[in-house]
Coordinates of C-alpha atoms and ligand atoms in Angstrom, one line a residue:
Chain A
M1 CA 1.5 39.7 26.8
D2 CA -0.7 42.1 24.9
S3 CA -3.0 41.3 22.0
S4 CA -0.5 42.4 19.3
I5 CA 2.1 39.9 20.6
F6 CA -0.5 37.3 20.9
L7 CA -1.6 37.8 17.3
L8 CA 2.0 37.7 16.2
L9 CA 2.7 34.4 18.0
A10 CA -0.5 33.0 16.7
Q11 CA 0.4 33.9 13.1
D12 CA 3.8 32.2 13.7
A13 CA 2.1 29.1 15.1
L14 CA -0.2 28.8 12.1
T15 CA 2.5 29.2 9.6
N16 CA 4.6 26.5 11.3
G17 CA 1.6 24.4 12.0
A18 CA 0.7 24.3 8.3
I19 CA 4.1 23.0 7.5
Y20 CA 3.9 20.4 10.3
I21 CA 0.5 19.2 8.9
L22 CA 2.1 18.5 5.6
L23 CA 5.1 16.7 7.1
A24 CA 2.8 14.7 9.5
M25 CA 0.8 13.5 6.5
A26 CA 4.0 12.4 4.8
T27 CA 5.1 10.5 7.9
I28 CA 1.8 8.8 8.3
L29 CA 1.6 7.9 4.6
I30 CA 5.0 6.3 4.7
F31 CA 4.4 4.4 7.9
G32 CA 1.1 3.1 6.8
V33 CA 2.2 1.9 3.4
T34 CA 5.7 0.6 4.3
R35 CA 5.8 0.4 8.1
I36 CA 8.9 2.6 8.0
T37 CA 9.2 5.2 10.8
F38 CA 10.7 7.7 8.4
L39 CA 12.7 10.0 10.6
P40 CA 14.6 11.5 7.6
Q41 CA 11.4 13.2 6.3
G42 CA 12.9 16.6 7.4
E43 CA 16.0 16.1 5.2
F44 CA 13.7 16.5 2.2
V45 CA 12.8 19.9 3.7
S46 CA 16.4 21.1 4.0
Y47 CA 17.3 19.6 0.6
G48 CA 14.4 21.5 -0.9
A49 CA 15.4 24.9 0.5
L50 CA 19.1 24.3 -0.1
T51 CA 18.7 23.0 -3.6
L52 CA 16.6 26.1 -4.5
A53 CA 19.2 28.4 -2.9
T54 CA 22.0 26.7 -4.9
L55 CA 20.0 27.1 -8.1
Q56 CA 19.6 30.8 -7.3
M57 CA 23.4 31.1 -7.3
G58 CA 23.4 29.6 -10.8
K59 CA 25.3 26.5 -9.6
V60 CA 24.5 22.8 -10.0
P61 CA 23.2 21.5 -6.6
G62 CA 24.8 18.4 -5.2
T63 CA 21.3 16.8 -5.1
V64 CA 21.6 16.5 -8.9
W65 CA 24.6 14.2 -8.5
L66 CA 22.9 12.4 -5.7
V67 CA 20.0 11.5 -8.0
L68 CA 22.4 10.3 -10.6
V69 CA 24.5 8.1 -8.3
L70 CA 21.5 6.7 -6.5
G71 CA 19.9 5.9 -9.9
V72 CA 23.0 3.9 -10.9
V73 CA 23.1 2.1 -7.6
A74 CA 19.4 1.3 -7.9
A75 CA 19.9 -0.1 -11.4
I76 CA 22.8 -2.3 -10.2
M77 CA 20.8 -3.5 -7.3
E78 CA 17.9 -4.3 -9.6
A79 CA 20.2 -6.3 -11.9
F80 CA 21.5 -8.3 -8.9
R81 CA 18.1 -9.0 -7.6
L82 CA 16.8 -10.3 -10.9
Q83 CA 20.0 -12.4 -11.4
R84 CA 19.5 -14.0 -8.0
A85 CA 15.8 -14.7 -8.7
G86 CA 16.8 -16.5 -11.9
L87 CA 15.2 -13.9 -14.1
S88 CA 18.4 -12.8 -15.9
R89 CA 16.4 -12.3 -19.2
E90 CA 14.6 -9.4 -17.6
I91 CA 17.7 -7.5 -16.5
P92 CA 18.2 -5.2 -19.5
V93 CA 14.7 -3.9 -19.5
A94 CA 14.6 -3.5 -15.8
V95 CA 17.9 -1.6 -15.7
V96 CA 16.9 0.8 -18.4
K97 CA 13.5 1.4 -16.7
T98 CA 15.3 2.1 -13.4
L99 CA 17.9 4.4 -15.0
I100 CA 15.7 6.6 -17.2
P101 CA 13.9 8.7 -14.7
P102 CA 17.0 9.6 -12.6
L103 CA 19.1 10.2 -15.7
V104 CA 16.5 12.5 -17.2
V105 CA 16.0 14.4 -13.9
S106 CA 19.7 14.9 -13.3
G107 CA 20.3 15.7 -16.9
I108 CA 17.7 18.5 -16.9
G109 CA 19.0 19.7 -13.5
Y110 CA 22.6 19.9 -14.8
V111 CA 21.6 21.7 -18.0
C112 CA 19.2 24.1 -16.4
A113 CA 21.1 25.0 -13.3
P114 CA 23.4 27.7 -14.8
L115 CA 20.6 29.2 -16.9
N116 CA 19.4 31.7 -14.2
L117 CA 15.8 30.8 -14.8
N118 CA 13.1 32.7 -13.1
L119 CA 12.0 31.8 -9.6
G120 CA 9.0 29.8 -10.7
L121 CA 11.0 27.6 -13.0
Q122 CA 13.7 27.1 -10.4
V123 CA 11.0 26.0 -7.9
L124 CA 9.8 23.5 -10.4
L125 CA 13.3 22.2 -11.0
T126 CA 13.9 21.9 -7.3
I127 CA 10.7 20.0 -6.8
M128 CA 11.6 17.6 -9.7
I129 CA 15.1 16.9 -8.3
V130 CA 14.1 16.4 -4.7
T131 CA 11.0 14.4 -5.4
M132 CA 13.1 12.0 -7.5
L133 CA 15.2 11.3 -4.4
G134 CA 12.2 9.8 -2.6
P135 CA 11.7 6.7 -4.7
L136 CA 15.5 6.3 -5.0
V137 CA 16.1 6.3 -1.3
Y138 CA 13.3 3.8 -1.0
R139 CA 14.8 1.5 -3.7
V140 CA 18.3 1.6 -2.4
A141 CA 17.8 1.7 1.4
F142 CA 14.4 0.1 2.2
R143 CA 13.1 -2.1 -0.6
P144 CA 15.7 -4.8 0.0
I145 CA 14.6 -5.1 3.7
A146 CA 10.9 -4.4 3.1
D147 CA 9.9 -7.4 5.1
A148 CA 12.0 -6.6 8.2
S149 CA 10.5 -5.7 11.5
I150 CA 9.3 -2.2 12.3
L151 CA 12.3 -1.8 14.6
N152 CA 14.9 -2.8 12.0
L153 CA 13.2 -0.5 9.5
L154 CA 13.5 2.3 12.0
I155 CA 17.2 1.6 12.5
A156 CA 17.6 1.7 8.7
A157 CA 15.8 5.1 8.7
V158 CA 18.2 6.5 11.3
A159 CA 21.1 5.4 9.2
V160 CA 19.5 7.1 6.2
H161 CA 19.0 10.2 8.3
F162 CA 22.7 10.4 9.1
A163 CA 23.7 9.7 5.5
L164 CA 21.5 12.4 4.2
V165 CA 22.6 15.0 6.8
G166 CA 26.3 14.2 6.0
L167 CA 25.7 14.5 2.3
G168 CA 23.9 17.7 2.9
L169 CA 27.0 19.1 4.6
L170 CA 29.1 17.9 1.7
F171 CA 26.8 19.4 -1.0
F172 CA 25.7 22.7 0.6
G173 CA 28.4 23.5 3.2
A174 CA 27.8 24.6 6.7
E175 CA 26.4 28.0 5.7
G176 CA 22.7 28.7 6.3
V177 CA 20.6 30.1 3.4
R178 CA 17.4 32.1 3.0
T179 CA 15.7 31.9 -0.3
P180 CA 13.8 34.9 -1.7
A181 CA 10.2 35.4 -0.7
F182 CA 7.6 34.6 -3.3
S183 CA 5.9 37.8 -2.4
E184 CA 7.1 40.9 -0.6
A185 CA 3.6 42.1 0.0
Q186 CA 2.4 43.0 3.5
I187 CA -1.1 43.4 4.7
N188 CA -1.7 45.6 7.7
L189 CA -4.7 44.6 9.7
G190 CA -4.6 47.0 12.7
V191 CA -1.9 45.8 15.0
L192 CA -1.2 42.7 12.9
T193 CA 1.0 42.6 9.8
I194 CA 0.5 39.5 7.6
T195 CA 3.4 38.9 5.3
G196 CA 2.9 37.7 1.8
Q197 CA 5.0 34.7 2.4
S198 CA 2.8 33.5 5.3
I199 CA -0.2 33.8 3.0
W200 CA 1.7 31.8 0.4
I201 CA 2.3 29.1 3.1
Y202 CA -1.4 29.0 4.1
V203 CA -2.7 28.9 0.6
T204 CA -0.3 26.4 -0.7
S205 CA -0.6 24.0 2.2
I206 CA -4.4 24.2 2.2
A207 CA -4.4 23.6 -1.6
F208 CA -2.0 20.8 -1.2
I209 CA -4.0 19.2 1.6
G210 CA -7.0 19.4 -0.6
L211 CA -5.1 17.8 -3.5
L212 CA -4.0 15.0 -1.2
A213 CA -7.5 14.5 0.0
Y214 CA -8.7 14.2 -3.6
F215 CA -5.9 11.9 -4.4
F216 CA -6.6 9.5 -1.5
G217 CA -10.3 9.7 -1.7
R218 CA -11.0 9.7 -5.5
T219 CA -8.2 8.3 -7.5
M220 CA -7.3 4.6 -8.0
Y221 CA -3.7 5.0 -7.0
G222 CA -4.6 7.0 -3.9
K223 CA -7.1 4.4 -2.9
A224 CA -4.5 1.7 -3.6
L225 CA -2.1 3.4 -1.2
R226 CA -4.8 3.4 1.5
A227 CA -5.6 -0.2 0.8
V228 CA -2.0 -1.2 1.3
A229 CA -2.0 0.7 4.6
F230 CA -5.2 -0.9 5.8
N231 CA -4.5 -4.5 4.6
R232 CA -1.3 -5.5 3.0
N233 CA -2.4 -9.0 2.2
G234 CA -5.6 -7.9 0.7
A235 CA -3.8 -5.4 -1.4
R236 CA -1.5 -8.0 -2.8
L237 CA -4.5 -10.2 -3.7
V238 CA -5.9 -7.4 -5.8
G239 CA -2.6 -7.0 -7.5
I240 CA -1.2 -3.9 -5.7
S241 CA 2.5 -4.6 -5.2
P242 CA 4.1 -3.4 -2.0
S243 CA 7.1 -2.0 -3.9
L244 CA 4.9 0.0 -6.3
A245 CA 3.0 1.4 -3.3
G246 CA 6.3 2.1 -1.4
T247 CA 7.8 3.9 -4.4
L248 CA 4.6 6.1 -4.8
A249 CA 4.5 6.9 -1.0
F250 CA 8.1 7.9 -1.0
A251 CA 7.7 10.1 -4.1
L252 CA 4.8 11.9 -2.4
A253 CA 6.7 12.2 0.9
A254 CA 9.7 13.7 -0.9
L255 CA 7.4 16.1 -2.8
I256 CA 5.7 17.2 0.4
G257 CA 9.1 17.7 2.2
C258 CA 10.5 19.6 -0.7
L259 CA 7.5 21.8 -1.0
S260 CA 7.6 22.6 2.8
G261 CA 11.3 23.5 2.5
I262 CA 10.6 25.8 -0.4
L263 CA 7.7 27.4 1.5
I264 CA 9.7 28.1 4.7
G265 CA 13.0 28.9 3.0
P266 CA 12.2 32.6 2.9
I267 CA 11.1 32.9 6.6
T268 CA 13.7 30.7 8.3
T269 CA 17.4 30.2 7.8
I270 CA 17.9 26.7 6.7
Y271 CA 21.1 24.8 7.3
Y272 CA 22.1 21.4 6.1
D273 CA 20.8 19.9 9.4
S274 CA 17.8 22.1 10.0
G275 CA 15.4 19.6 8.5
F276 CA 15.8 17.1 11.3
L277 CA 14.1 19.3 14.0
I278 CA 11.4 20.4 11.6
G279 CA 10.7 16.8 10.5
L280 CA 10.7 15.7 14.1
K281 CA 7.9 18.1 14.8
G282 CA 5.9 16.7 12.0
F283 CA 6.7 13.3 13.4
V284 CA 5.3 14.4 16.9
S285 CA 2.2 15.5 15.1
A286 CA 1.9 12.2 13.4
I287 CA 2.2 10.5 16.7
V288 CA -0.7 12.6 18.1
G289 CA -2.6 11.1 15.2
G290 CA -1.6 7.6 16.3
M291 CA 0.5 7.3 13.1
A292 CA -2.8 6.6 11.3
S293 CA -5.3 9.4 11.5
Y294 CA -4.7 12.4 9.2
P295 CA -7.3 14.7 10.8
L296 CA -5.9 14.0 14.3
A297 CA -2.4 14.5 13.1
A298 CA -3.5 17.9 11.6
G299 CA -4.8 18.8 15.0
G300 CA -1.6 17.7 16.5
A301 CA 0.4 19.8 14.1
L302 CA -1.5 22.9 15.1
L303 CA -1.0 22.0 18.7
V304 CA 2.8 21.6 18.1
G305 CA 2.8 24.9 16.2
F306 CA 1.1 26.8 19.0
S307 CA 3.0 25.3 21.9
E308 CA 6.2 26.0 20.0
S309 CA 5.5 29.6 19.2
F310 CA 4.1 30.4 22.7
S311 CA 6.8 28.6 24.6
S312 CA 9.4 30.5 22.5
F313 CA 7.9 33.7 24.0
W314 CA 7.9 32.5 27.6
L315 CA 10.7 29.9 27.7
S316 CA 12.5 30.5 24.5
A317 CA 15.5 28.3 25.4
Y318 CA 13.2 25.4 26.0
K319 CA 10.8 25.7 23.1
D320 CA 11.9 22.4 21.5
V321 CA 11.9 20.7 24.9
V322 CA 8.3 21.7 25.4
V323 CA 7.3 20.3 22.0
F324 CA 9.0 17.0 22.4
T325 CA 7.8 16.6 26.0
M326 CA 4.3 16.7 24.5
I327 CA 4.9 13.2 23.2
I328 CA 4.8 11.7 26.7
P329 CA 1.2 12.5 27.5
V330 CA 0.2 11.6 24.0
L331 CA 1.9 8.2 24.1
L332 CA 0.4 7.6 27.6
W333 CA -3.0 8.4 26.3
L334 CA -2.5 6.2 23.2
S335 CA -1.3 3.3 25.2
L336 CA -4.2 3.6 27.6
R337 CA -6.5 3.5 24.6
S338 CA -4.4 0.5 23.6
V339 CA -3.8 1.4 20.1
H340 CA -0.9 -0.8 19.1
F341 CA 1.1 -1.0 16.0
E342 CA 1.3 -4.7 15.8
E343 CA 3.8 -6.4 13.8
E344 CA 2.2 -8.2 11.0
E345 CA 2.2 -12.0 10.6
Chain B
M1 CA -10.8 -32.2 -25.5
S2 CA -10.8 -29.1 -23.4
E3 CA -7.7 -26.9 -22.8
R4 CA -5.7 -27.0 -19.7
L5 CA -5.7 -23.7 -17.7
L6 CA -3.9 -24.6 -14.5
A7 CA -1.5 -27.5 -14.0
V8 CA 0.1 -28.0 -10.7
R9 CA 2.7 -30.8 -10.6
D10 CA 4.3 -32.4 -7.5
L11 CA 3.7 -29.4 -5.3
N12 CA 5.4 -29.3 -1.9
V13 CA 4.7 -26.7 0.7
R14 CA 6.1 -26.7 4.2
Y15 CA 5.7 -24.5 7.3
G16 CA 9.2 -24.7 8.8
K17 CA 9.7 -28.4 9.3
V18 CA 6.1 -29.3 8.9
E19 CA 5.2 -30.6 5.5
A20 CA 1.7 -29.3 4.8
I21 CA 1.4 -30.3 1.1
Y22 CA 3.3 -33.3 -0.2
Q23 CA 3.6 -34.0 -4.0
A24 CA 0.2 -32.8 -4.9
S25 CA -0.8 -32.6 -8.5
I26 CA -4.0 -31.0 -9.7
S27 CA -5.3 -29.4 -12.8
V28 CA -8.1 -27.2 -13.9
D29 CA -9.4 -27.2 -17.5
K30 CA -10.8 -24.0 -19.2
G31 CA -14.5 -23.4 -18.4
T32 CA -14.8 -26.0 -15.6
I33 CA -15.4 -26.0 -11.9
V34 CA -13.0 -28.2 -9.9
S35 CA -13.5 -28.8 -6.2
V36 CA -11.1 -29.8 -3.5
I37 CA -12.6 -31.4 -0.5
G38 CA -11.0 -32.8 2.6
P39 CA -11.1 -32.7 6.4
N40 CA -10.0 -29.8 8.5
G41 CA -6.2 -29.3 8.4
A42 CA -5.8 -31.3 5.3
G43 CA -4.0 -28.5 3.6
K44 CA -6.7 -27.1 1.3
T45 CA -6.1 -23.4 2.2
T46 CA -2.3 -24.0 2.0
L47 CA -2.7 -25.4 -1.5
L48 CA -4.6 -22.4 -2.8
N49 CA -2.2 -20.0 -1.1
A50 CA 0.7 -21.7 -2.7
I51 CA -0.9 -21.6 -6.1
M52 CA -1.5 -17.9 -5.7
G53 CA 2.1 -17.3 -4.6
V54 CA 1.1 -16.1 -1.1
L55 CA 3.2 -19.1 0.3
P56 CA 6.5 -20.3 -1.2
S57 CA 6.4 -23.8 -2.7
K58 CA 8.4 -26.3 -4.6
G59 CA 7.2 -28.0 -7.7
G60 CA 5.6 -26.9 -11.0
I61 CA 2.8 -24.4 -11.4
E62 CA 1.7 -23.8 -14.9
F63 CA -0.9 -21.3 -15.9
C64 CA -2.1 -20.9 -19.5
G65 CA 0.9 -23.0 -20.6
T66 CA 3.6 -20.9 -18.9
D67 CA 5.5 -21.6 -15.7
I68 CA 4.4 -19.0 -13.1
G69 CA 6.3 -20.5 -10.2
R70 CA 8.6 -17.5 -9.9
L71 CA 6.0 -14.8 -10.3
T72 CA 4.8 -12.7 -7.3
T73 CA 1.2 -12.8 -6.2
E74 CA 0.6 -9.4 -7.9
Q75 CA 2.0 -10.7 -11.2
R76 CA -0.2 -13.7 -11.0
V77 CA -3.2 -11.4 -10.5
T78 CA -2.2 -9.6 -13.7
K79 CA -2.1 -12.9 -15.5
G80 CA -5.7 -13.6 -14.6
M81 CA -5.6 -15.5 -11.4
C82 CA -7.6 -14.4 -8.4
L83 CA -8.0 -15.8 -4.9
V84 CA -10.8 -15.2 -2.5
P85 CA -9.0 -16.3 0.7
E86 CA -10.5 -17.9 3.7
S87 CA -10.0 -14.7 5.7
R88 CA -11.5 -12.6 2.8
E89 CA -9.0 -9.8 3.4
L90 CA -11.4 -7.0 2.6
F91 CA -10.5 -3.4 3.1
A92 CA -12.7 -3.0 6.2
Q93 CA -12.2 0.8 6.6
M94 CA -13.1 1.5 3.0
S95 CA -16.5 1.7 1.3
V96 CA -18.0 -1.2 -0.6
S97 CA -17.6 0.6 -3.9
D98 CA -14.0 1.4 -3.2
N99 CA -13.4 -2.3 -2.4
L100 CA -14.9 -3.3 -5.7
E101 CA -13.0 -0.7 -7.7
L102 CA -9.7 -1.8 -6.1
G103 CA -10.5 -5.3 -7.3
A104 CA -9.9 -3.9 -10.8
F105 CA -6.6 -2.4 -9.9
T106 CA -4.5 -4.4 -12.4
R107 CA -7.1 -3.7 -15.1
Y108 CA -6.9 0.0 -14.4
R109 CA -3.1 -0.2 -14.8
R110 CA -3.6 -1.9 -18.1
R111 CA -6.1 1.0 -19.1
D112 CA -8.9 -1.5 -19.5
K113 CA -12.0 0.3 -20.6
G114 CA -14.6 -2.2 -19.3
I115 CA -14.2 -1.5 -15.5
K116 CA -17.4 0.5 -15.2
R117 CA -19.4 -2.2 -17.0
S118 CA -17.9 -4.9 -14.7
L119 CA -19.0 -2.8 -11.7
D120 CA -22.5 -2.7 -13.0
E121 CA -22.4 -6.4 -13.6
V122 CA -21.3 -7.1 -10.0
Y123 CA -24.1 -4.9 -8.7
E124 CA -26.5 -6.7 -10.9
L125 CA -25.3 -10.0 -9.5
F126 CA -25.4 -8.8 -5.9
P127 CA -28.1 -6.0 -5.6
R128 CA -27.4 -5.8 -1.9
L129 CA -23.9 -4.5 -2.6
L130 CA -25.5 -1.7 -4.7
E131 CA -27.7 -0.7 -1.8
R132 CA -24.7 -0.6 0.5
R133 CA -22.1 0.8 -1.8
T134 CA -21.3 3.8 0.5
Q135 CA -21.2 1.7 3.6
L136 CA -17.8 0.6 5.0
A137 CA -16.9 -3.0 4.2
G138 CA -16.2 -3.6 7.9
S139 CA -19.8 -2.9 8.8
L140 CA -21.3 -5.5 6.4
S141 CA -22.9 -8.7 7.6
G142 CA -21.1 -11.9 7.2
G143 CA -23.1 -12.9 4.1
E144 CA -22.7 -9.4 2.5
R145 CA -18.9 -9.7 3.1
Q146 CA -18.8 -12.9 1.2
M147 CA -20.6 -11.3 -1.6
L148 CA -18.2 -8.3 -1.5
A149 CA -15.2 -10.7 -1.5
L150 CA -16.6 -12.5 -4.5
G151 CA -17.6 -9.3 -6.2
R152 CA -14.1 -7.8 -5.7
A153 CA -12.5 -10.9 -7.2
L154 CA -14.8 -10.7 -10.2
M155 CA -13.8 -7.1 -10.8
S156 CA -10.4 -8.4 -11.8
K157 CA -12.1 -10.4 -14.6
P158 CA -10.1 -13.5 -13.7
T159 CA -9.7 -16.5 -16.0
L160 CA -9.2 -18.7 -12.9
L161 CA -11.1 -17.9 -9.7
M162 CA -10.0 -19.7 -6.6
L163 CA -12.5 -19.7 -3.8
D164 CA -11.6 -20.8 -0.3
E165 CA -14.8 -21.9 1.5
P166 CA -17.1 -19.3 0.0
S167 CA -20.0 -20.5 2.2
L168 CA -18.1 -20.3 5.5
G169 CA -20.4 -19.3 8.3
L170 CA -23.4 -18.6 6.1
A171 CA -27.0 -19.5 6.6
P172 CA -28.1 -22.5 4.4
L173 CA -30.3 -20.3 2.3
I174 CA -27.5 -17.9 1.5
V175 CA -25.1 -20.8 0.9
K176 CA -27.4 -22.1 -1.8
E177 CA -27.6 -18.6 -3.3
I178 CA -23.8 -18.1 -3.3
L179 CA -23.2 -21.6 -4.8
Q180 CA -25.8 -21.0 -7.4
N181 CA -24.0 -17.7 -8.3
I182 CA -20.8 -19.6 -8.5
S183 CA -22.1 -22.2 -10.8
N184 CA -23.6 -19.5 -13.0
L185 CA -20.2 -17.9 -13.3
R186 CA -19.1 -20.9 -15.5
S187 CA -21.2 -19.6 -18.3
T188 CA -19.2 -16.3 -18.3
G189 CA -16.1 -18.3 -19.2
V190 CA -14.5 -18.2 -15.7
S191 CA -12.9 -21.4 -14.5
I192 CA -13.1 -22.1 -10.8
L193 CA -11.1 -23.9 -8.2
L194 CA -13.4 -24.4 -5.3
I195 CA -12.7 -25.4 -1.7
E196 CA -15.8 -26.2 0.3
Q197 CA -16.6 -27.8 3.7
N198 CA -20.0 -28.6 2.3
A199 CA -18.7 -31.5 0.2
R200 CA -22.1 -32.5 -1.1
A201 CA -22.8 -29.1 -2.5
A202 CA -19.3 -28.8 -3.9
L203 CA -19.5 -32.0 -5.8
Q204 CA -22.9 -31.0 -7.1
I205 CA -21.8 -27.9 -8.8
S206 CA -18.3 -29.0 -9.9
D207 CA -17.2 -31.1 -12.9
Y208 CA -14.2 -32.7 -11.3
G209 CA -13.1 -33.2 -7.7
Y210 CA -10.0 -34.0 -5.6
V211 CA -10.0 -35.3 -2.1
L212 CA -7.1 -34.0 0.0
E213 CA -6.0 -35.8 3.1
N214 CA -3.0 -34.9 5.2
G215 CA -1.4 -32.9 2.4
D216 CA -1.9 -35.7 -0.1
I217 CA -4.3 -36.1 -3.0
A218 CA -6.1 -39.3 -1.7
M219 CA -8.6 -39.5 -4.5
E220 CA -9.7 -37.8 -7.6
G221 CA -12.4 -38.2 -10.3
A222 CA -15.4 -36.7 -12.0
S223 CA -17.6 -35.1 -9.3
K224 CA -20.5 -37.4 -10.2
D225 CA -18.3 -40.5 -9.6
L226 CA -16.8 -39.1 -6.3
A227 CA -20.3 -38.3 -5.0
N228 CA -21.2 -42.0 -5.5
D229 CA -18.0 -43.4 -4.2
P230 CA -18.6 -45.4 -1.0
K231 CA -15.5 -44.1 0.7
V232 CA -16.3 -40.5 0.0
I233 CA -19.9 -41.0 1.1
E234 CA -18.7 -42.5 4.3
S235 CA -16.2 -39.8 5.2
Y236 CA -17.6 -36.6 3.7
L237 CA -21.2 -37.1 2.6
G238 CA -22.2 -39.2 5.6
M239 CA -25.3 -38.8 7.8
G240 CA -24.2 -35.3 8.8
G241 CA -24.3 -34.1 5.3
A242 CA -27.6 -35.7 4.6
G243 CA -29.1 -34.2 7.7
Q244 CA -28.0 -30.8 6.5
E245 CA -29.6 -31.3 3.2
K246 CA -32.9 -32.1 4.9
E247 CA -32.7 -29.1 7.2
R248 CA -32.3 -26.9 4.2
Q249 CA -35.6 -28.0 2.6
Ligands
ATP1 N1 1.3 -20.6 9.4 C1 1.3 -21.9 9.7 N2 2.4 -22.4 10.4 C2 2.4 -23.7 10.7 N3 1.5 -24.6 10.4 C3 0.5 -24.2 9.6 C4 0.3 -22.8 9.3 N4 -0.8 -22.7 8.6 C5 -1.3 -23.9 8.5 N5 -0.6 -24.8 9.1 C6 -0.8 -26.3 9.2 O1 -0.9 -26.8 8.0 C7 -1.9 -27.8 7.9 C8 -2.9 -27.4 6.8 O2 -3.6 -26.2 7.1 P1 -4.7 -25.6 6.1 O3 -5.1 -24.3 6.7 O4 -4.2 -25.6 4.7 O5 -5.9 -26.6 6.2 P2 -7.3 -26.6 5.6 O6 -7.4 -27.9 4.8 O7 -7.5 -25.4 4.9 O8 -8.2 -26.7 6.8 P3 -9.7 -26.1 7.1 O9 -10.7 -27.0 6.4 O10 -9.8 -26.2 8.6 O11 -9.7 -24.7 6.6 C9 -2.6 -27.8 9.3 O12 -2.1 -28.9 9.9 C10 -2.2 -26.5 9.9 O13 -2.0 -26.7 11.3
MG2 MG1 -8.9 -23.8 5.1

């Protein structure tokens, strides 16, 4: 291997690593706040890229309808829940409150999709649609079983993964897509060529990580999410409801996934099921961070990025195997340090 | 005639088959301190947890004249109830100031403008917390933790503050200080439901008292009267209590 290949692989590793950092943060956030091992994180990635690609064709993406249907289901579930709790009087207000955001989002999506907006607006539209899916998935699939064991929550997460992949096939077909690059620029540094898109990825992910750090460190809602992750009972006693925290965490996770999808759309062909592997690599990074530490997970993400890109050079057929095998020493190390994710109560 | 703030009627709480609280009725009037004393395992903690909605219960719980039995813990906090639990439940990995700020979470959601002022007031009440505001809550000493738990509760500006053994594990001097602080709170309009192992001190600072035994309210009355009741003196204020009192001076 000469230095130019090395630099090329390193660039690749950094671009992917940046995305894995974002996805690992989403995974840790959801696990901390809701105890859900959220395997379908990657589906937000593919939904993001595919929704943008569909908008590019001037068509209404299936995700718009998914938002609408999940919104209606969520409203019905809310009505039933209140009825059973003997709070029938609150049903009308709750149903309207549950319905308005998905109705507005899918309405805007439906109206704006055929307008051939410019790329920036289409990106915003995509982010709005896919981010809305996060809280809806939480409301429909996880909130009713919020107190279940970690294992049962994981099983539900696997079911959600299959449902979302299946729906992805239905909405977007089996064709892969590439979205247009945000920038066609290329910077030549001697042997190395840096593409505009990878700079976009670096800058956006660093900026977004900074934003998240600000959110968790400085804002009341960010601190509230951390508080729930650290001490669920304590959080309830200061009035932070677990369902509010879960909704917020899922919205952030969907936003992060969607953003990642939009960022890598121009450099990777995305199929309806591509998200899974990408999300799983974020998940491996999160495990390196013990499902709790953001900085360790970021290190893990870079490790995953590098081992993936260099093993694709030497053992290309096995690059995913190499990455996933990394979990074993990490888990061994974690269990030796006896970091356990104990069930509460 | 003072107004009723909290009225608990015929409350039953069970852990599986075990009945921990049986037909307990207690009430707290506005601006008063009410104490609940009783031996270990009597159900005092259970009672507070049920009132706060942390544990499910049967019976009536009325707060400010409305039935709150169906509300979640978080909704009860929004209504102005606040519990400092036996286990404190601080956010150990977060700083002292973050813990205090989070105490005002429901006020923040209501866009209450006075949070900053409350923070200053808590720091004024507990200057030690100001000194340690950037320190992680988990690294505080036991006494400082109690102060933080109390401070965090005060940040929600509760109308009813429920304290589960605020002097647990503290040196006698600090116990005195904390109880003094608690009795001073009354003048700020907070009503307090207090559980205390130190029955003598509890009856000294409270207006009304209940004796809980085996999940049952065995006795109740004005704190002065309870403190002079021979049965209470024998069971809860006996020689041990008097000895403690001497040690302290
Ligand atoms: N989670 C639980 N499961 C089963 N039984 C419980 C549980 N928690 C408490 N109990 C029982 O309920 C009874 C009342 O407990 P509680 O903690 O309310 O007592 P307490 O009056 O607060 O005692 P202490 O003064 O020691 O704090 C005890 O007999 C206890 O063993
Ligand atoms: Mg107790």
